[in-house]
Amino acid sequence: MSNQDMSDRDWWRQAVVYQVYPRSFADHDGDGVGDLPGITSRVGYLKALGVDAIWLSPFYPSALADGGYDVDDYRDVDPLLGTLADFDAMVAALHDAGIKLIIDIVPNHTSNRHRWFREALAAAPGSPARERYHFRDGTGPDGSEPPSDWPSMFGGPAWHRVPDGQWYLHLFAPEQPDLNWDNPEVREDFLTTLRFWSDRGVDGFRIDVAHALTKDMSDPLPSAPDLPDQQQPLVGDHPIWDRDDAQEVFRGWRKVFDEYDPPRTAVAEAWCHPSRRARYAQPESLGQAFNFDLLQADWDASTFRTVITRNLEASEESGSSSTWVLSNHDVVRHASRYGLPIGPNGSGAPAQLGQDGRGWVNSDGTTPQLDPELGLQRARAASLLLLALPGSAYLFQGEELGLHEVADLPHDALQDPTYERSGHQQKGRDGCRVPIPWNREGSSFGFGTGGAHLPQPRWFASVSVQAEQDDPSSTLSLYRAAIAVRARLQGEESLTWVDSAPNLLHFTRPGGWHCLTNLGAAPVDLPDGEVMVTSGPLRDGLLPQDTTAWVVTRR
Ligand code: GLC
């Protein structure tokens, strides 16, 4: 098992981290919503999978305007998910099993039910309570126009008007008012929150939207078309995104993390240009940052090679280790993405964003045609490649079962705010958040005893834990084997490319560990040595297309 030494201060550098989306993992009390006792009851499963840590998406009290990323109280547990005592029991069970816990912190915005926001609404314009957020007067003769024309990330304007006529900023849903990070009380309160959870045994934090936080709201607010393009390398002075002064906040957080032994860790969710990512990953800042480049890459050898090389260089620059992600709660599952044609929303044309699968989801999974077997075969190959890379591997619950996206969720079941705010044009992210199938049969396939808060498709039976756990060819068996072998082979954080045909990704890690992924039509020879794991069957000893193999040439 890879579950690591609990006192190692570098445990995170090459950890396998499994993301649990708590409302969809395991439902202990049978109300259709996953909960903390549900997670505790499945610690044995996580231990057998061999993960080093779990990252727990928000479990705080929330009206679920954005899947829990609208937090009412940062220092409590949603009653639907349990209590603080349940949290403590979960931490104890995870730690007993040698598994660390990373929790999500959402600092850019609170929910509109947070005590501070309620106080702000009750208080007058210009009052200290409003200073914790970005309230301001509107424009136009009677102030009935928003302060600027900025769009929100979920569609519609980024400003919402309150009854006394002022407007507040929300870069996401209106139920997620943005905090004012120039306010010392806001800064201080988050330090209290970080200590609150660290004192309860939390080992690390995933920082939501770390690339927003600080903002330049000085007049005049620039118009949206005049804002610098976020996809370009910014220089740290964009009014909203990826500002250099956010690093002051994180340096303060680092001091808190370092009060603990081992120091608490953090990973930034920073959707910024790759050239800017190292700032968040520096040891004096958050220490690690998500790299979403693989997750955004098409199934294409030269793209993968470039992404891997560039990110390993960037991690050297920051002194951190790289992170690798193929799926999470915000994107279409990679088994489905790779079964769609390449191009914008599966159009077949080359595209920057590539196989993102959004258009396919919007068509309820009808257009373009998904090739589910091909998608799964490639997903298994990609996951085995990911697990061979130096750095930490972040997995999303259900990918170890080879789950596909549930693209045909009925529209009246959708929960993602994107759906309403896009005028029903975008179905949103619910298709990867459907509760996990544990059993072949039963109410909600063993998720709980009282149904599931998002409907599960019938095909979940054949990809349930029960269906896969004793099948050596299942995706679950592949992940278990790969994680166990990885733990044995893992060494220094370095990788060397081996010269090979353009469609073959072949690299070595220290200790004679070779990883080969064949994206070309012609089967290829493996190096002489012991074949440790393959993502699919070899053909006459050769590595077929869309397959990965690990070979050890000397021990
Ligand atoms: C992050 C989360 C996403 C959420 C958003 C707003 O991007 O991953 O799920 O909707 O932040 O909090």
Coordinates of N, CA and C in Angstrom, one line a residue, residues 388 485-486 488-490 506-516 526-534 549-555:
A388 N 2.3 7.6 -13.7 CA 3.8 7.4 -13.8 C 4.5 8.7 -13.8
V485 N 1.9 -0.4 -7.4 CA 3.2 -0.5 -8.1 C 3.9 0.9 -8.1
R486 N 3.1 2.0 -8.3 CA 3.7 3.3 -8.2 C 4.4 3.6 -6.9
R488 N 5.7 1.5 -5.0 CA 7.0 0.7 -4.9 C 8.1 1.3 -5.8
L489 N 7.7 1.8 -6.9 CA 8.7 2.3 -7.9 C 9.0 3.8 -7.7
Q490 N 8.2 4.5 -6.9 CA 8.4 6.0 -6.9 C 9.7 6.3 -6.3
H506 N 7.2 7.8 -24.6 CA 8.1 6.9 -23.9 C 9.0 7.7 -23.0
F507 N 8.9 7.5 -21.7 CA 9.8 8.1 -20.8 C 10.2 7.1 -19.7
T508 N 11.3 7.5 -19.0 CA 11.8 6.7 -17.9 C 11.8 7.5 -16.6
R509 N 11.7 6.8 -15.6 CA 11.8 7.4 -14.2 C 13.0 6.7 -13.6
P510 N 13.6 7.2 -12.5 CA 14.7 6.6 -11.9 C 14.4 5.1 -11.5
G511 N 15.4 4.3 -11.5 CA 15.2 2.9 -11.1 C 14.8 2.0 -12.3
G512 N 14.9 2.5 -13.5 CA 14.6 1.6 -14.7 C 13.1 1.5 -14.9
W513 N 12.3 2.5 -14.4 CA 10.8 2.4 -14.6 C 10.5 3.1 -15.9
H514 N 10.0 2.3 -16.9 CA 9.6 2.9 -18.2 C 8.1 3.0 -18.3
C515 N 7.7 4.1 -18.9 CA 6.2 4.2 -19.2 C 6.1 4.5 -20.6
L516 N 5.3 3.6 -21.3 CA 5.1 3.8 -22.8 C 3.6 3.9 -23.1
L526 N 8.1 -3.5 -26.6 CA 8.4 -3.0 -25.3 C 9.9 -3.2 -25.0
P527 N 10.5 -2.4 -24.1 CA 11.8 -2.7 -23.7 C 11.9 -4.1 -23.0
D528 N 13.1 -4.7 -23.0 CA 13.2 -5.9 -22.3 C 13.1 -5.6 -20.8
G529 N 12.4 -6.4 -20.1 CA 12.2 -6.2 -18.6 C 10.9 -6.8 -18.1
E530 N 10.6 -6.4 -16.9 CA 9.4 -7.0 -16.3 C 8.2 -6.0 -16.6
V531 N 7.2 -6.6 -17.2 CA 6.0 -5.8 -17.4 C 5.2 -5.7 -16.1
M532 N 5.1 -4.5 -15.6 CA 4.5 -4.4 -14.2 C 2.9 -4.2 -14.3
V533 N 2.5 -3.3 -15.2 CA 1.1 -3.0 -15.3 C 0.8 -2.6 -16.8
T534 N -0.3 -3.0 -17.3 CA -0.7 -2.4 -18.7 C -2.2 -2.0 -18.6
A549 N 1.9 0.9 -21.0 CA 2.5 -0.2 -20.2 C 3.6 0.4 -19.3
W550 N 3.8 -0.2 -18.2 CA 4.9 0.1 -17.3 C 5.9 -1.1 -17.3
V551 N 7.1 -0.9 -17.6 CA 8.1 -1.9 -17.7 C 9.3 -1.5 -16.8
V552 N 9.8 -2.5 -16.0 CA 11.0 -2.2 -15.3 C 12.2 -2.9 -15.9
T553 N 13.2 -2.2 -16.2 CA 14.3 -2.9 -16.9 C 15.4 -3.3 -16.0
R554 N 15.6 -2.7 -14.9 CA 16.5 -3.2 -13.9 C 16.0 -2.7 -12.5
R555 N 16.4 -3.5 -11.4 CA 15.9 -3.1 -10.1 C 17.0 -2.6 -9.3

